[in-house]
Tab-separated table of C-alpha atoms in Angstrom:
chain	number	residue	atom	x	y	z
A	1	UNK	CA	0.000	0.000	0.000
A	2	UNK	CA	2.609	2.417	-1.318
A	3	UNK	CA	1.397	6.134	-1.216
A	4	UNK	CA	3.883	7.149	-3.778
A	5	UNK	CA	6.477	5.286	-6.109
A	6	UNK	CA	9.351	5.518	-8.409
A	7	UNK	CA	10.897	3.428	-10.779
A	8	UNK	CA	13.491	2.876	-11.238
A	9	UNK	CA	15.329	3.218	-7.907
A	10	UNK	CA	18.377	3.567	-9.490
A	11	UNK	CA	19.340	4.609	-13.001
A	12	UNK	CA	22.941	4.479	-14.516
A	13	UNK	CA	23.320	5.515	-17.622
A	14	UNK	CA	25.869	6.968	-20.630
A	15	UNK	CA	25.893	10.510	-21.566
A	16	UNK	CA	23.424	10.949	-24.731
A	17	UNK	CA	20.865	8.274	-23.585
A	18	UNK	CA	17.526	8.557	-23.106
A	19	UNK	CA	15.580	7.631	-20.238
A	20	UNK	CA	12.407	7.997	-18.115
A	21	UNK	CA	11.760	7.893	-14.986
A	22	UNK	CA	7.774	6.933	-13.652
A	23	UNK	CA	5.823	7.860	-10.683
A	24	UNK	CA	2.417	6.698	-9.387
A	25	UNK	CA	0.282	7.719	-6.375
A	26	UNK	CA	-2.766	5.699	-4.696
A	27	UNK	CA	-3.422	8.707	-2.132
A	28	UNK	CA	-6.118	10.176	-4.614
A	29	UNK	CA	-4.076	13.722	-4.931
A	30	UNK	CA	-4.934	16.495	-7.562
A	31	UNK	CA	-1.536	17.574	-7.610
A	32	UNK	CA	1.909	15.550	-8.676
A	33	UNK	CA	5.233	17.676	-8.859
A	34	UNK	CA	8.888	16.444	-10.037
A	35	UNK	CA	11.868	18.041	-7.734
A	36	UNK	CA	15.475	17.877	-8.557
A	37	UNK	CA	18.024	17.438	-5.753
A	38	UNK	CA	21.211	17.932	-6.408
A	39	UNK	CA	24.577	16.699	-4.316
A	40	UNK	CA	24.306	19.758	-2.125
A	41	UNK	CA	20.563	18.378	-0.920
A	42	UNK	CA	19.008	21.691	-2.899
A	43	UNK	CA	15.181	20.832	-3.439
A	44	UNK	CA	14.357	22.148	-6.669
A	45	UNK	CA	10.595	22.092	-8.382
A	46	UNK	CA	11.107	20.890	-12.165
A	47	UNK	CA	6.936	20.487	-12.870
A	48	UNK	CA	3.395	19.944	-11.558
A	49	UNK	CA	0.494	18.781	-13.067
A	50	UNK	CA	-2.928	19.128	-11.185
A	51	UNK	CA	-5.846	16.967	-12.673
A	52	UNK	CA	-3.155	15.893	-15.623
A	53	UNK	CA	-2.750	19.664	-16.781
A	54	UNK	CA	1.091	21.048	-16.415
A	55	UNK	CA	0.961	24.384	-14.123
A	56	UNK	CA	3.948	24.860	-13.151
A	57	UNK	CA	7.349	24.898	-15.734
A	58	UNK	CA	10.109	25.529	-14.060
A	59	UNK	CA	12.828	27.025	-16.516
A	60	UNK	CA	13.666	23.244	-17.304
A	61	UNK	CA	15.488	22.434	-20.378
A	62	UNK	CA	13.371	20.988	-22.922
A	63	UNK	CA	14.902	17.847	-22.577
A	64	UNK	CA	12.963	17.314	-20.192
A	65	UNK	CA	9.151	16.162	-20.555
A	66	UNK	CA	6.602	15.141	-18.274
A	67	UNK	CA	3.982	13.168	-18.821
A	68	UNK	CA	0.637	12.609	-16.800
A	69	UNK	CA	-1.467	10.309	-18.859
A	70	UNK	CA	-4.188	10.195	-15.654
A	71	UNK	CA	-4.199	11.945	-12.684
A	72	UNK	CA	-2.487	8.947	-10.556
A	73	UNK	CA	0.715	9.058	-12.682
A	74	UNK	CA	2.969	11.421	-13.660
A	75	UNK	CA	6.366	10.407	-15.872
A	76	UNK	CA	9.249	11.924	-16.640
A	77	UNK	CA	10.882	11.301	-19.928
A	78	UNK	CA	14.966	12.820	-20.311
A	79	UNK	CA	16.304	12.920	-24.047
A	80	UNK	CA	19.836	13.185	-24.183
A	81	UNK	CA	21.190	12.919	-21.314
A	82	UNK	CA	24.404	15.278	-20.097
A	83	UNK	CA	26.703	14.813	-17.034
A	84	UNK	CA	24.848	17.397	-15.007
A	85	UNK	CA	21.700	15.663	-15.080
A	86	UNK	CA	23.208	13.529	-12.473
A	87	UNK	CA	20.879	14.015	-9.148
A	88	UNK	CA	17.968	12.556	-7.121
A	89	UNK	CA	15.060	12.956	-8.657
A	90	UNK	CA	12.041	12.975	-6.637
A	91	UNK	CA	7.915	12.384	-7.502
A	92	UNK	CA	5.238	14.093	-5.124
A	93	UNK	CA	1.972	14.398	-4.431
A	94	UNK	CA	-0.350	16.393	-2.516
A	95	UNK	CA	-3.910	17.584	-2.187
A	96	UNK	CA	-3.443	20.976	-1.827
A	97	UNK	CA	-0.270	22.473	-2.983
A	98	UNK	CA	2.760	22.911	-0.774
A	99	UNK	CA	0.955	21.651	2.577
A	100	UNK	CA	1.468	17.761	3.400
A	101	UNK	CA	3.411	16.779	0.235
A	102	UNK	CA	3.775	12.871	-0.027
A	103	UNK	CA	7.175	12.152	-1.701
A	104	UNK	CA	7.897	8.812	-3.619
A	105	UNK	CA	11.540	7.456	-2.624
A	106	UNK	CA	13.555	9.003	-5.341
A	107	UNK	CA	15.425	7.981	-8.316
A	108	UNK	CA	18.936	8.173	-8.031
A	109	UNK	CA	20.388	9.050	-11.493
A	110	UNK	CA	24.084	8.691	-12.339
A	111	UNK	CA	25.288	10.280	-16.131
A	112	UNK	CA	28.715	8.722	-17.045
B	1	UNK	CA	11.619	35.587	-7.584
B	2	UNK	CA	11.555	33.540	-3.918
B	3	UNK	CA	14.146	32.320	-1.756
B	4	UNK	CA	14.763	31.446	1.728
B	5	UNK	CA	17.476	31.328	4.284
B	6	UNK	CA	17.999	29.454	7.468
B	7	UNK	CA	21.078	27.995	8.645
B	8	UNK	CA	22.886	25.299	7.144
B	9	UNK	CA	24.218	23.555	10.003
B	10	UNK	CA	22.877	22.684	14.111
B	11	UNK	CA	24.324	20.922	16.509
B	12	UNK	CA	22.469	19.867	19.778
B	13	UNK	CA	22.454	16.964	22.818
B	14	UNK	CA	19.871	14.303	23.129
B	15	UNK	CA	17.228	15.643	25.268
B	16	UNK	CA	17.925	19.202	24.438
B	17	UNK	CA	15.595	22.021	22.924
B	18	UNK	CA	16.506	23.376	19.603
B	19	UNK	CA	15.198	25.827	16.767
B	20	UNK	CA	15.697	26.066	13.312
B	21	UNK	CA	14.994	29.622	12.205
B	22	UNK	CA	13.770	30.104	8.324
B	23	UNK	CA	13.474	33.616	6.825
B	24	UNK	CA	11.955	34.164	3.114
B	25	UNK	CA	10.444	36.711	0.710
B	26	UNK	CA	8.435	35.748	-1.989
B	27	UNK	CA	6.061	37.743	-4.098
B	28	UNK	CA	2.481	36.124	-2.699
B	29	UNK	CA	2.455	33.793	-0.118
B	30	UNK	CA	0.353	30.884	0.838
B	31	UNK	CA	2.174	29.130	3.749
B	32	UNK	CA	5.305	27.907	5.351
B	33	UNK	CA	6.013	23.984	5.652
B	34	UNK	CA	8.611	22.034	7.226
B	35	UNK	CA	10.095	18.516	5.979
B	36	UNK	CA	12.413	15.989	7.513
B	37	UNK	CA	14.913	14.047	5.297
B	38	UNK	CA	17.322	11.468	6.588
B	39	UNK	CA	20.244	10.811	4.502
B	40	UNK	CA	19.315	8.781	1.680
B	41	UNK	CA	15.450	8.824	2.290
B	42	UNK	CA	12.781	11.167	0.630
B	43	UNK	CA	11.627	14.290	2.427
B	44	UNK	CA	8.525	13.480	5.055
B	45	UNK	CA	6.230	16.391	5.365
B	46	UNK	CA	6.228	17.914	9.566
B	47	UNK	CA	3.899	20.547	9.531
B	48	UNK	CA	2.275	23.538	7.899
B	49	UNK	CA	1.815	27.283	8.925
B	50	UNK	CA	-1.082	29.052	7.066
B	51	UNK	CA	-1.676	31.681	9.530
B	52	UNK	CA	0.785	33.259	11.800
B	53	UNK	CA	1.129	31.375	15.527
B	54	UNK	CA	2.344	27.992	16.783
B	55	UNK	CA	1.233	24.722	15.774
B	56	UNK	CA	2.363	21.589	17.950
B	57	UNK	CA	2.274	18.311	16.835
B	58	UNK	CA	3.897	16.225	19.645
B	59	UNK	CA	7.812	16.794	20.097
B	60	UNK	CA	7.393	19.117	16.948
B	61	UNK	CA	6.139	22.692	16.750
B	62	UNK	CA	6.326	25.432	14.103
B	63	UNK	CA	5.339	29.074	14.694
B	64	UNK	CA	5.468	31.624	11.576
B	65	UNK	CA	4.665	35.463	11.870
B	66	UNK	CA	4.076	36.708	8.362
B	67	UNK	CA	4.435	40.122	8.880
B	68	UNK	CA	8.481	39.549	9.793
B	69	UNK	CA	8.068	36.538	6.473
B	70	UNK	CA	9.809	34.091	9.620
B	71	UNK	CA	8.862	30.975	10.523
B	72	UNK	CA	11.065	28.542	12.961
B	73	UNK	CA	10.915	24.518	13.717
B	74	UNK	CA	10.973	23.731	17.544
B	75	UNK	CA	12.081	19.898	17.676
B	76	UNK	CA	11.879	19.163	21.664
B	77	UNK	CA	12.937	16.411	24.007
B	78	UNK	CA	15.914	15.426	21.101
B	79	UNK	CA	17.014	11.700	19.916
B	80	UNK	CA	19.493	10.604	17.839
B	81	UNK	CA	16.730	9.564	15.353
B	82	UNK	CA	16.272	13.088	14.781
B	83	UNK	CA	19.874	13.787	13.234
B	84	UNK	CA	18.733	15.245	9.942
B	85	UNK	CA	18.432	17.606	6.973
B	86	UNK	CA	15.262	19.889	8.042
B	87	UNK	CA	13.523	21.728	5.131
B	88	UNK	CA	11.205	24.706	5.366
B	89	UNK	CA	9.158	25.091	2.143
B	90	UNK	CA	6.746	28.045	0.865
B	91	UNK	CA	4.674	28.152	-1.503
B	92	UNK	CA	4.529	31.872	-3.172
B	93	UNK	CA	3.139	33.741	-6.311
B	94	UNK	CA	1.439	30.958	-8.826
B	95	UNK	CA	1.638	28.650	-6.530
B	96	UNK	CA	5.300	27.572	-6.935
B	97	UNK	CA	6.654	25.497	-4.066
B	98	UNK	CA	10.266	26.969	-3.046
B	99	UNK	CA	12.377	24.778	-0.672
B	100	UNK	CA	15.126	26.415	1.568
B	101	UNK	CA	18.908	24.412	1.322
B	102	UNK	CA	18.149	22.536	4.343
B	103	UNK	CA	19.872	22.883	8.176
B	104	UNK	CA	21.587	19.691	9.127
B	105	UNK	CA	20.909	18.817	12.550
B	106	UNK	CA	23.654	17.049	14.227
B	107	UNK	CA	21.969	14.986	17.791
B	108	UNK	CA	24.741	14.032	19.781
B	109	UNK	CA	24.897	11.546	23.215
């Protein structure tokens, strides 16, 4: 009874690559987000989606593209991958905005 | 833009008092939040300010005063489970969630 998840745990990959990363909540929660942490633990929105419409766009490269084909999932698809790409990258849920957000266990991503 | 600012290191003894202090400025705002992450784990939400005042949520408490845009996490009674990264979080203008750096909390015997 997982509120939210990730897959893959762990992703290791070659400069270049593509990859995606997916996320899925059972908590029934409008609202799904995508954060970037980097090695020095800085929390950074990438996107949201609320009700599978993107509302928030954080001045992410356009490699970058999330995808919420239903309201309980929300992917997140990386085209050519680059060395500082490299980070956790955590899923999130909540029900109303930045109170009581429900994070999924990250996704560890390593560029080589 | 947002940002915040509260310290990035504190160091305490089990069964002390301590407070994390968490300035900001953003352009709107629409509350203050704390979260907990342990290293390696996923931030776990504490609790939320919407209004200024103290909440209390067992060893926990948060107070925020909007018109000084401050807000400080009270963890009481300290254990070493509580060594940690401690978060606060607003949410501002559009509704953008903005996360401070973090304060390592250091709970030592």
């Amino acid at each position: 009874d997982t509120a939210v998840s990730q897959t893959p745990k762990y992703l290791v990959t070659q400069m270049g690559n593509d990859k995606s990363i997916k996320c899925e909540q059972n908590l029934g929660h409008d609202t799904m987000y995508w954060y970037k942490q980097d090695s020095k633990k800085f929390l950074k929105i990438m996107f949201s989606y609320n009700n599978k419409e993107l509302i928030i766009n954080e001045t992410v490269p356009n490699r970058f593209s999330p995808k919420s084909p239903d309201k309980a999932h929300l992917n997140l698809h990386i085209n050519s991958l680059e060395l500082g790409d490299s980070a956790v990258y955590f899923c999130a849920s909540s029900p109303q905005g930045i109170n009581e957000q429900f994070f999924g266990p990250g996704t560890r991503l390593t560029v080589l | 833009g947002q940002s915040l600012e509260q310290p990035s290191e504190v160091t305490a003894v089990e069964g002390a008092i301590v407070q994390i202090n968490c300035t900001y400025q953003t352009s709107g705002f629409y509350g203050l939040s704390w979260y907990q992450q342990h290293d390696g784990g996923a931030p776990t939400f504490l609790s939320y300010n919407g209004l200024d005042g103290l909440e209390e949520t067992g060893r926990f408490s948060s107070f925020l005063s909007r018109s000084d845009s401050y807000g400080y996490l009270l963890l009481q009674e300290l254990q070493m489970k509580d060594s940690a990264s401690y978060f606060c979080a607003v949410e501002g203008g559009s509704y953008i969630p903005t996360f401070g750096r973090g304060t390592s909390l250091i709970v030592h015997p």
